[in-house]
mmCIF file of C-alpha atoms in Angstrom:
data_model
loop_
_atom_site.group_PDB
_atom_site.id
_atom_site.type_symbol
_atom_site.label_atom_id
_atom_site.label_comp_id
_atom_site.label_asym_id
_atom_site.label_seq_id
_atom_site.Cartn_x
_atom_site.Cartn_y
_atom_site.Cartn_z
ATOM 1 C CA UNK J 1 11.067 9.164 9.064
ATOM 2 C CA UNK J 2 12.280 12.180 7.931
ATOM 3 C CA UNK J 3 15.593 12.456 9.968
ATOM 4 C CA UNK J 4 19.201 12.473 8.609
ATOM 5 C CA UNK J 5 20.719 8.912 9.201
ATOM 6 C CA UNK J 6 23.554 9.913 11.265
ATOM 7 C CA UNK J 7 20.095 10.793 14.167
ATOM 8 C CA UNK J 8 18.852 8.017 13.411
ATOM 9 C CA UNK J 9 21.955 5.703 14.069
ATOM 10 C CA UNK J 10 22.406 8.027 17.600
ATOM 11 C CA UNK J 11 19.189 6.970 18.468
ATOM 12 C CA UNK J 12 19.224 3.252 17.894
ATOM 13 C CA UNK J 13 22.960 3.315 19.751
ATOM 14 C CA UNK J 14 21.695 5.681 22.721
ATOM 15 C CA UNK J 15 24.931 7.750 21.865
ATOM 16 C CA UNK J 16 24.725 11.936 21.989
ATOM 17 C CA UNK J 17 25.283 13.086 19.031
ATOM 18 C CA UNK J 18 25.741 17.176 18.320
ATOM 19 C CA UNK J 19 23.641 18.355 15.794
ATOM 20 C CA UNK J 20 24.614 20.641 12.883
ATOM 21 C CA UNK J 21 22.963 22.221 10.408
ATOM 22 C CA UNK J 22 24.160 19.514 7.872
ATOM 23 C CA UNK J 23 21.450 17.247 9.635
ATOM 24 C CA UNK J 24 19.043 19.980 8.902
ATOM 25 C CA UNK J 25 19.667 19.605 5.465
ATOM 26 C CA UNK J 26 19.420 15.746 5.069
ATOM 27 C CA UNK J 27 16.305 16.095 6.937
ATOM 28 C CA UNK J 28 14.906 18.450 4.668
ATOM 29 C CA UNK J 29 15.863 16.467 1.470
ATOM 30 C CA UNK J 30 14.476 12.879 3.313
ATOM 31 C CA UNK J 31 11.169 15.808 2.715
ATOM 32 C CA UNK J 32 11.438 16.491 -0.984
ATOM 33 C CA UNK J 33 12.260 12.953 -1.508
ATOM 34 C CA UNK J 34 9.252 11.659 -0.110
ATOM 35 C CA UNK J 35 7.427 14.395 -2.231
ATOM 36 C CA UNK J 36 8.474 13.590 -5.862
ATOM 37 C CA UNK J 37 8.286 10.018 -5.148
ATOM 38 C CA UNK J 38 4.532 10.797 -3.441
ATOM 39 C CA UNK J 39 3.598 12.819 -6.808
ATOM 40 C CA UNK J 40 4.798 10.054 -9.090
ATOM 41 C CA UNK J 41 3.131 7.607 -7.296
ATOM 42 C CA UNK J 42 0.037 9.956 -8.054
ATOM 43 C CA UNK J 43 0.573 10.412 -11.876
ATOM 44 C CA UNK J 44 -2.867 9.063 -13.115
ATOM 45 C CA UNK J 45 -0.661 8.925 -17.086
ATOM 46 C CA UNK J 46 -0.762 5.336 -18.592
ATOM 47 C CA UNK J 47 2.883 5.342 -19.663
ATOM 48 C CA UNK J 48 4.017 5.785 -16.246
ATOM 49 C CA UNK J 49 2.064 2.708 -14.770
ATOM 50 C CA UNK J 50 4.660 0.435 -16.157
ATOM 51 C CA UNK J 51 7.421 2.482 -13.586
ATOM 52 C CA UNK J 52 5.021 3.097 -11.312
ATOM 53 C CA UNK J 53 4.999 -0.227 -9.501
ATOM 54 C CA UNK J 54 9.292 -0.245 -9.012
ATOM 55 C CA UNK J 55 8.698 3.133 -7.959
ATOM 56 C CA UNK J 56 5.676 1.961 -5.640
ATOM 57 C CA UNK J 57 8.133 -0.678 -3.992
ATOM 58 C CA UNK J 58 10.883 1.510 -3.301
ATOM 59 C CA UNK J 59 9.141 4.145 -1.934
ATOM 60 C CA UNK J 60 7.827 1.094 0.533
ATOM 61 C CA UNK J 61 11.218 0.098 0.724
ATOM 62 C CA UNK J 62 12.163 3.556 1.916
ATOM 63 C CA UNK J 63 8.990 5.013 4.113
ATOM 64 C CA UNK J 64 7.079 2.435 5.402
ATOM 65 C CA UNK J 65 9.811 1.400 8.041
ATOM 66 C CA UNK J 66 8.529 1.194 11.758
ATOM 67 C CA UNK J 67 11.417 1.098 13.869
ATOM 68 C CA UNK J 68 14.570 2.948 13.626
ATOM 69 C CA UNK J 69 16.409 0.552 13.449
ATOM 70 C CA UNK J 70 14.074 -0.250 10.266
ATOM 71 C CA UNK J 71 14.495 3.116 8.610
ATOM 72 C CA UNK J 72 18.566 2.561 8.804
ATOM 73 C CA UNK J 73 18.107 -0.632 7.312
ATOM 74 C CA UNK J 74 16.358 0.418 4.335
ATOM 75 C CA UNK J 75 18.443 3.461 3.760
ATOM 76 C CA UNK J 76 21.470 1.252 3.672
ATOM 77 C CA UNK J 77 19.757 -0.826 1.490
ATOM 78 C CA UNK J 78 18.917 1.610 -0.668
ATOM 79 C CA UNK J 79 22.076 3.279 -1.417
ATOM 80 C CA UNK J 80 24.842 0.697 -1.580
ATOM 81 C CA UNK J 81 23.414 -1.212 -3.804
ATOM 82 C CA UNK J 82 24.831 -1.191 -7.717
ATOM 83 C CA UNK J 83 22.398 -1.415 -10.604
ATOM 84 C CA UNK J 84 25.392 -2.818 -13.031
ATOM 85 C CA UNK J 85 22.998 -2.503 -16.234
ATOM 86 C CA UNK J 86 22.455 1.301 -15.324
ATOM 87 C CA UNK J 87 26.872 1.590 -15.559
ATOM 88 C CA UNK J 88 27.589 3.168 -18.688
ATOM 89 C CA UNK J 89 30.098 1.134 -20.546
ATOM 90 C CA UNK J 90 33.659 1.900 -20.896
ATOM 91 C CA UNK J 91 34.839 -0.037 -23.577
#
């Protein structure tokens, strides 16, 4: 769950894959992640039960995969998609 993406998609291929301390890192943020978004999901404050249930369903979204193949799905999910009403405008 925790592994940089680039593992991940070595795995699922069956391709070696050298790894560098720059997967050490991702791995080790995929950590912190999880943590905030555990600790938020724990906040017992009223005013954050109204952003508690998006953040509920992305944290699904992004740790309740159960296949590799599932975890690289959701993580491309994740982060190409645009939230257009969170662009600034330019006008």
């Amino acid at each position: 769950m925790f592994m940089a993406t680039e593992v991940l998609f070595s795995m699922k291929e069956r391709v070696a894959l050298k790894h560098d301390a720059s997967h050490d890192l991702q791995s080790f943020l995929w950590s912190i992640i999880y943590a905030v978004y555990r600790r938020a999901l724990n906040t017992d404050v009223d005013e954050a039960q109204a952003t508690q249930k998006d953040t509920r369903k992305e944290f699904k979204r992004l740790f309740t995969a159960t296949s590799v193949a599932g975890l690289i799905t959701a993580r491309t999910i994740a982060f190409t998609q645009t939230n257009i009403s969170a662009r600034p405008d330019t006008d």
